[in-house]
Amino acid sequence: MAETRRAFLTAALAGGAGLVAGKAAAQGDPAITELQPWSRYLGDGVDARPYGKPSRYESHVVRRNVAWLTADPISSVNFTPLHELDGIITPSGLCFERHHAGIAEIDPAQHRLMINGLVERPLVFTMQDLMRFPRENRVYFMECAANSGMEWRGAQLNGCQYTHGMIHNLVYTGVSLRRVLEEAGLRPNAKWIMPEGADASAMTRSIPIEKALEDCMIAFRMNGEALRPEQGYPLRLVVPGWEGNMWIKWLRRIEVGDEPWHHREETSKYTDLLKDGKARRFTWEMDAKSVITSPSPQAPITHGTGPTVISGMAWSGRGTIPRVDVSLDGGMNWYRARMDGPSFDKSIHRFYFEFDWDGRPLLLQSRAHDSTGYVQPTKKALREIRGVESIYHQNGIQTWHVNERGEAENVEVS
Ligand SMILES: Nc1nc2c(c(=O)[nH]1)N[C@H]1C(S)=C(S)[C@@H](COP(=O)(O)O)O[C@H]1N2
Ligand SMILES: [Mo]
């Protein structure tokens, strides 16, 4: 880190080539000399925007889908515009969506959460009942197991929104699942839970009781306000560090049992087909991963040579990210990136790497190290072990090729 900074300062001091701050005070720049409309006329009053929206100059910052992945929007996915975001929190309106039966629009007054199965007292809670439990606030990422899954066989989708955008990172407010289960009283043979959604897909997953009692939450708020309908309003299960499909939205029931249920989403789906035809099952924890969000195919370098900021994100389902390395030459040389911002367990972390771009082509890569010592693998290393038949759990190192004009493209190095 210190070395990087020194290199930057040296460059900046040498003849001004590395100066960040603009040109010498411009002569006759109309942006300065002409009075702009926003300075000439009064703006909207405080009654014009009861619920705030981004500037109209930011209207391109939206969730997008991939046409050929969307046979029917009712059971499909769209992607978080990661290349336009910074810091660690995903704005509520930009969280990717994955629905199996569309967005349920639930009247919270009619919503119930039932706990049944191997419990002493089967219980039904209203939203009001749940609001009377002690609350907790936590920041967690949620990543779909299929994130980057289209890249198993080679570089395919051109932009980190599409290659890595099935992830969001939010502040959740809710109650501890342990606390609610204790209210119902677990029987001694309670070994698994099966959360169920109230949407038309009635999505279910089996979760081992150890995880349920460790850190799962029943959340009703994201980023301080009520969950968005897209994210499961009024209730969602939070399963920190584990694959997205276990985070049941529109949560209406939790059954307690003594063995897993082997439902659709943990048998024919969300299992990893290996080379020998066998499938890995119950691959719950999301492995450490990272991606450079800018520059990237949708966020080229447009300022020419000189001081350039690389911004990226890293996360792990097993802890924090103390370190990220960045390569400018496809993994031959690595530099330590600068981590910045809060570091929460099982949350997105932000990293930066500042350097003087000389205008030559780059092969940008980032490599995450998590707090367990695990290091993000190359795609080649992943394929050697897991083959290319799966669409899930692809956490290999991503490469962006940047050409002399600063345009970036999704590529692979061998
Ligand atoms: N009830 C219900 N819960 C669900 C789903 C669903 O279709 N119905 N989709 C799951 C999948 S596969 C993922 S990746 C996440 C997506 O959450 P998001 O829409 O907040 O991104 O929710 C999970 N929970
Ligand atoms: Mo998913």
Short mmCIF file of C-alpha atoms in Angstrom, two decimals, residues 117-309:
data_model
loop_
_atom_site.label_atom_id
_atom_site.label_comp_id
_atom_site.label_asym_id
_atom_site.label_seq_id
_atom_site.Cartn_x
_atom_site.Cartn_y
_atom_site.Cartn_z
CA GLY A 117 -43.41 -29.26 12.83
CA LEU A 118 -41.07 -30.50 15.56
CA VAL A 119 -41.84 -27.72 18.06
CA GLU A 120 -43.49 -27.75 21.48
CA ARG A 121 -46.01 -25.03 20.52
CA PRO A 122 -46.90 -24.41 16.87
CA LEU A 123 -47.27 -20.62 16.62
CA VAL A 124 -48.65 -18.02 14.23
CA PHE A 125 -47.29 -14.46 14.28
CA THR A 126 -48.73 -11.29 12.80
CA MET A 127 -46.34 -8.54 11.66
CA GLN A 128 -47.23 -6.68 14.84
CA ASP A 129 -46.26 -9.68 16.97
CA LEU A 130 -42.84 -9.85 15.28
CA MET A 131 -42.22 -6.16 15.90
CA ARG A 132 -42.34 -6.91 19.64
CA PHE A 133 -39.23 -9.11 19.58
CA PRO A 134 -35.83 -7.50 20.28
CA ARG A 135 -34.39 -6.21 16.99
CA GLU A 136 -30.96 -6.40 15.42
CA ASN A 137 -29.26 -4.59 12.51
CA ARG A 138 -26.73 -6.33 10.26
CA VAL A 139 -25.09 -5.72 6.89
CA TYR A 140 -24.96 -8.77 4.62
CA PHE A 141 -24.43 -9.54 0.96
CA MET A 142 -26.81 -11.91 -0.78
CA GLU A 143 -25.54 -13.61 -3.92
CA CYS A 144 -27.48 -15.96 -6.19
CA ALA A 145 -25.64 -19.28 -6.56
CA ALA A 146 -25.91 -18.75 -10.35
CA ASN A 147 -24.04 -15.41 -10.27
CA SER A 148 -21.25 -15.63 -12.94
CA GLY A 149 -22.71 -19.01 -13.91
CA MET A 150 -22.89 -18.06 -17.58
CA GLU A 151 -19.07 -17.76 -17.57
CA TRP A 152 -18.23 -21.39 -16.72
CA ARG A 153 -17.37 -22.31 -20.33
CA GLY A 154 -15.75 -19.01 -21.29
CA ALA A 155 -16.09 -15.23 -21.24
CA GLN A 156 -19.62 -14.49 -22.38
CA LEU A 157 -21.53 -11.51 -20.95
CA ASN A 158 -19.94 -8.12 -21.55
CA GLY A 159 -20.20 -6.15 -18.32
CA CYS A 160 -19.91 -6.72 -14.57
CA GLN A 161 -23.63 -5.92 -14.27
CA TYR A 162 -24.28 -9.18 -16.14
CA THR A 163 -21.30 -11.29 -15.07
CA HIS A 164 -21.47 -10.38 -11.34
CA GLY A 165 -24.72 -8.44 -10.82
CA MET A 166 -26.74 -11.14 -9.03
CA ILE A 167 -25.65 -9.70 -5.71
CA HIS A 168 -26.78 -6.98 -3.33
CA ASN A 169 -25.55 -5.76 0.05
CA LEU A 170 -28.03 -4.27 2.50
CA VAL A 171 -28.53 -3.23 6.10
CA TYR A 172 -31.23 -5.54 7.46
CA THR A 173 -33.39 -4.87 10.49
CA GLY A 174 -35.21 -7.81 11.94
CA VAL A 175 -35.37 -10.37 14.70
CA SER A 176 -33.12 -13.30 15.37
CA LEU A 177 -34.54 -16.56 14.01
CA ARG A 178 -33.16 -18.33 17.09
CA ARG A 179 -35.27 -16.11 19.33
CA VAL A 180 -38.47 -16.90 17.37
CA LEU A 181 -37.73 -20.65 17.25
CA GLU A 182 -37.10 -20.64 21.01
CA GLU A 183 -40.54 -19.09 21.50
CA ALA A 184 -42.03 -22.15 19.78
CA GLY A 185 -39.65 -24.50 21.61
CA LEU A 186 -37.55 -26.94 19.56
CA ARG A 187 -38.08 -30.66 20.14
CA PRO A 188 -34.88 -32.70 20.73
CA ASN A 189 -35.03 -34.22 17.22
CA ALA A 190 -35.32 -30.82 15.51
CA LYS A 191 -32.45 -30.95 12.99
CA TRP A 192 -33.63 -28.97 9.94
CA ILE A 193 -35.93 -26.10 9.08
CA MET A 194 -37.87 -25.52 5.89
CA PRO A 195 -38.77 -21.86 5.26
CA GLU A 196 -41.59 -21.32 2.74
CA GLY A 197 -42.59 -18.26 0.69
CA ALA A 198 -46.11 -16.87 0.27
CA ASP A 199 -45.59 -16.16 -3.46
CA ALA A 200 -47.15 -18.41 -6.09
CA SER A 201 -43.94 -20.49 -6.26
CA ALA A 202 -44.18 -21.28 -2.50
CA MET A 203 -40.42 -21.56 -2.63
CA THR A 204 -38.82 -23.84 -0.02
CA ARG A 205 -35.29 -24.84 1.01
CA SER A 206 -33.95 -27.12 3.75
CA ILE A 207 -31.59 -25.39 6.20
CA PRO A 208 -29.69 -27.22 8.96
CA ILE A 209 -30.73 -26.21 12.48
CA GLU A 210 -27.16 -25.17 13.40
CA LYS A 211 -27.28 -22.38 10.81
CA ALA A 212 -30.83 -21.43 11.79
CA LEU A 213 -29.69 -20.97 15.40
CA GLU A 214 -26.36 -19.33 14.54
CA ASP A 215 -27.07 -16.09 12.69
CA CYS A 216 -30.25 -16.25 10.57
CA MET A 217 -32.67 -13.34 10.81
CA ILE A 218 -36.29 -12.70 9.99
CA ALA A 219 -35.96 -9.26 8.40
CA PHE A 220 -38.64 -6.65 7.77
CA ARG A 221 -36.47 -3.68 6.84
CA MET A 222 -33.69 -3.06 4.33
CA ASN A 223 -31.57 0.10 4.37
CA GLY A 224 -33.81 1.44 7.14
CA GLU A 225 -37.15 1.32 5.30
CA ALA A 226 -39.62 -1.52 4.81
CA LEU A 227 -38.40 -4.30 2.51
CA ARG A 228 -39.22 -3.60 -1.12
CA PRO A 229 -41.89 -5.91 -2.64
CA GLU A 230 -39.15 -7.22 -4.97
CA GLN A 231 -37.09 -8.26 -1.93
CA GLY A 232 -39.90 -10.03 -0.07
CA TYR A 233 -42.10 -7.41 1.63
CA PRO A 234 -43.14 -7.71 4.39
CA LEU A 235 -40.81 -10.52 5.61
CA ARG A 236 -37.69 -12.24 4.34
CA LEU A 237 -35.35 -14.84 5.75
CA VAL A 238 -31.71 -13.70 5.95
CA VAL A 239 -29.17 -16.55 5.76
CA PRO A 240 -25.79 -14.79 6.08
CA GLY A 241 -23.07 -15.92 3.66
CA TRP A 242 -25.25 -18.66 2.12
CA GLU A 243 -26.58 -18.83 -1.44
CA GLY A 244 -29.46 -16.52 -2.37
CA ASN A 245 -32.15 -19.13 -2.97
CA MET A 246 -32.18 -20.01 0.76
CA TRP A 247 -33.15 -16.41 1.61
CA ILE A 248 -36.88 -17.09 1.27
CA LYS A 249 -38.85 -13.97 0.41
CA TRP A 250 -42.45 -13.26 1.45
CA LEU A 251 -41.73 -15.69 4.31
CA ARG A 252 -44.96 -17.24 5.59
CA ARG A 253 -43.99 -20.52 7.27
CA ILE A 254 -41.08 -22.32 8.85
CA GLU A 255 -41.44 -26.04 9.33
CA VAL A 256 -39.09 -27.80 11.71
CA GLY A 257 -38.10 -31.38 10.84
CA ASP A 258 -35.53 -34.09 11.49
CA GLU A 259 -34.17 -34.42 7.94
CA PRO A 260 -33.93 -32.35 4.76
CA TRP A 261 -36.98 -32.27 2.46
CA HIS A 262 -35.13 -32.71 -0.86
CA HIS A 263 -37.38 -30.25 -2.68
CA ARG A 264 -36.93 -29.00 -6.24
CA GLU A 265 -34.53 -26.15 -5.44
CA GLU A 266 -32.04 -28.48 -3.72
CA THR A 267 -32.21 -31.43 -6.13
CA SER A 268 -32.82 -30.62 -9.80
CA LYS A 269 -31.80 -26.97 -9.19
CA TYR A 270 -29.00 -25.35 -7.21
CA THR A 271 -26.83 -28.47 -7.29
CA ASP A 272 -23.47 -28.50 -9.09
CA LEU A 273 -23.10 -31.08 -11.85
CA LEU A 274 -19.52 -32.36 -11.93
CA LYS A 275 -17.39 -33.91 -14.69
CA ASP A 276 -18.20 -37.48 -13.65
CA GLY A 277 -21.95 -36.91 -13.80
CA LYS A 278 -22.31 -36.71 -10.01
CA ALA A 279 -23.76 -33.58 -8.47
CA ARG A 280 -22.47 -31.63 -5.48
CA ARG A 281 -25.43 -30.89 -3.22
CA PHE A 282 -25.97 -28.53 -0.29
CA THR A 283 -23.23 -26.15 -1.43
CA TRP A 284 -24.54 -23.44 0.82
CA GLU A 285 -21.62 -21.12 1.63
CA MET A 286 -20.59 -18.63 -1.02
CA ASP A 287 -16.83 -18.75 -1.66
CA ALA A 288 -14.73 -15.57 -1.64
CA LYS A 289 -14.96 -13.59 -4.85
CA SER A 290 -14.16 -10.15 -6.25
CA VAL A 291 -14.60 -8.09 -9.39
CA ILE A 292 -13.31 -4.78 -10.72
CA THR A 293 -16.42 -2.68 -11.31
CA SER A 294 -14.64 0.27 -12.93
CA PRO A 295 -13.05 0.27 -15.43
CA SER A 296 -15.16 -2.52 -16.93
CA PRO A 297 -17.00 -3.06 -20.24
CA GLN A 298 -19.88 -0.74 -19.29
CA ALA A 299 -17.54 1.75 -17.58
CA PRO A 300 -14.59 2.41 -19.93
CA ILE A 301 -11.71 4.79 -19.21
CA THR A 302 -12.75 8.03 -20.90
CA HIS A 303 -10.21 10.47 -19.45
CA GLY A 304 -7.12 9.28 -21.33
CA THR A 305 -3.75 8.51 -19.78
CA GLY A 306 -2.50 9.52 -16.33
CA PRO A 307 -4.02 9.08 -12.88
CA THR A 308 -6.64 6.34 -13.02
CA VAL A 309 -8.80 4.88 -10.29
#
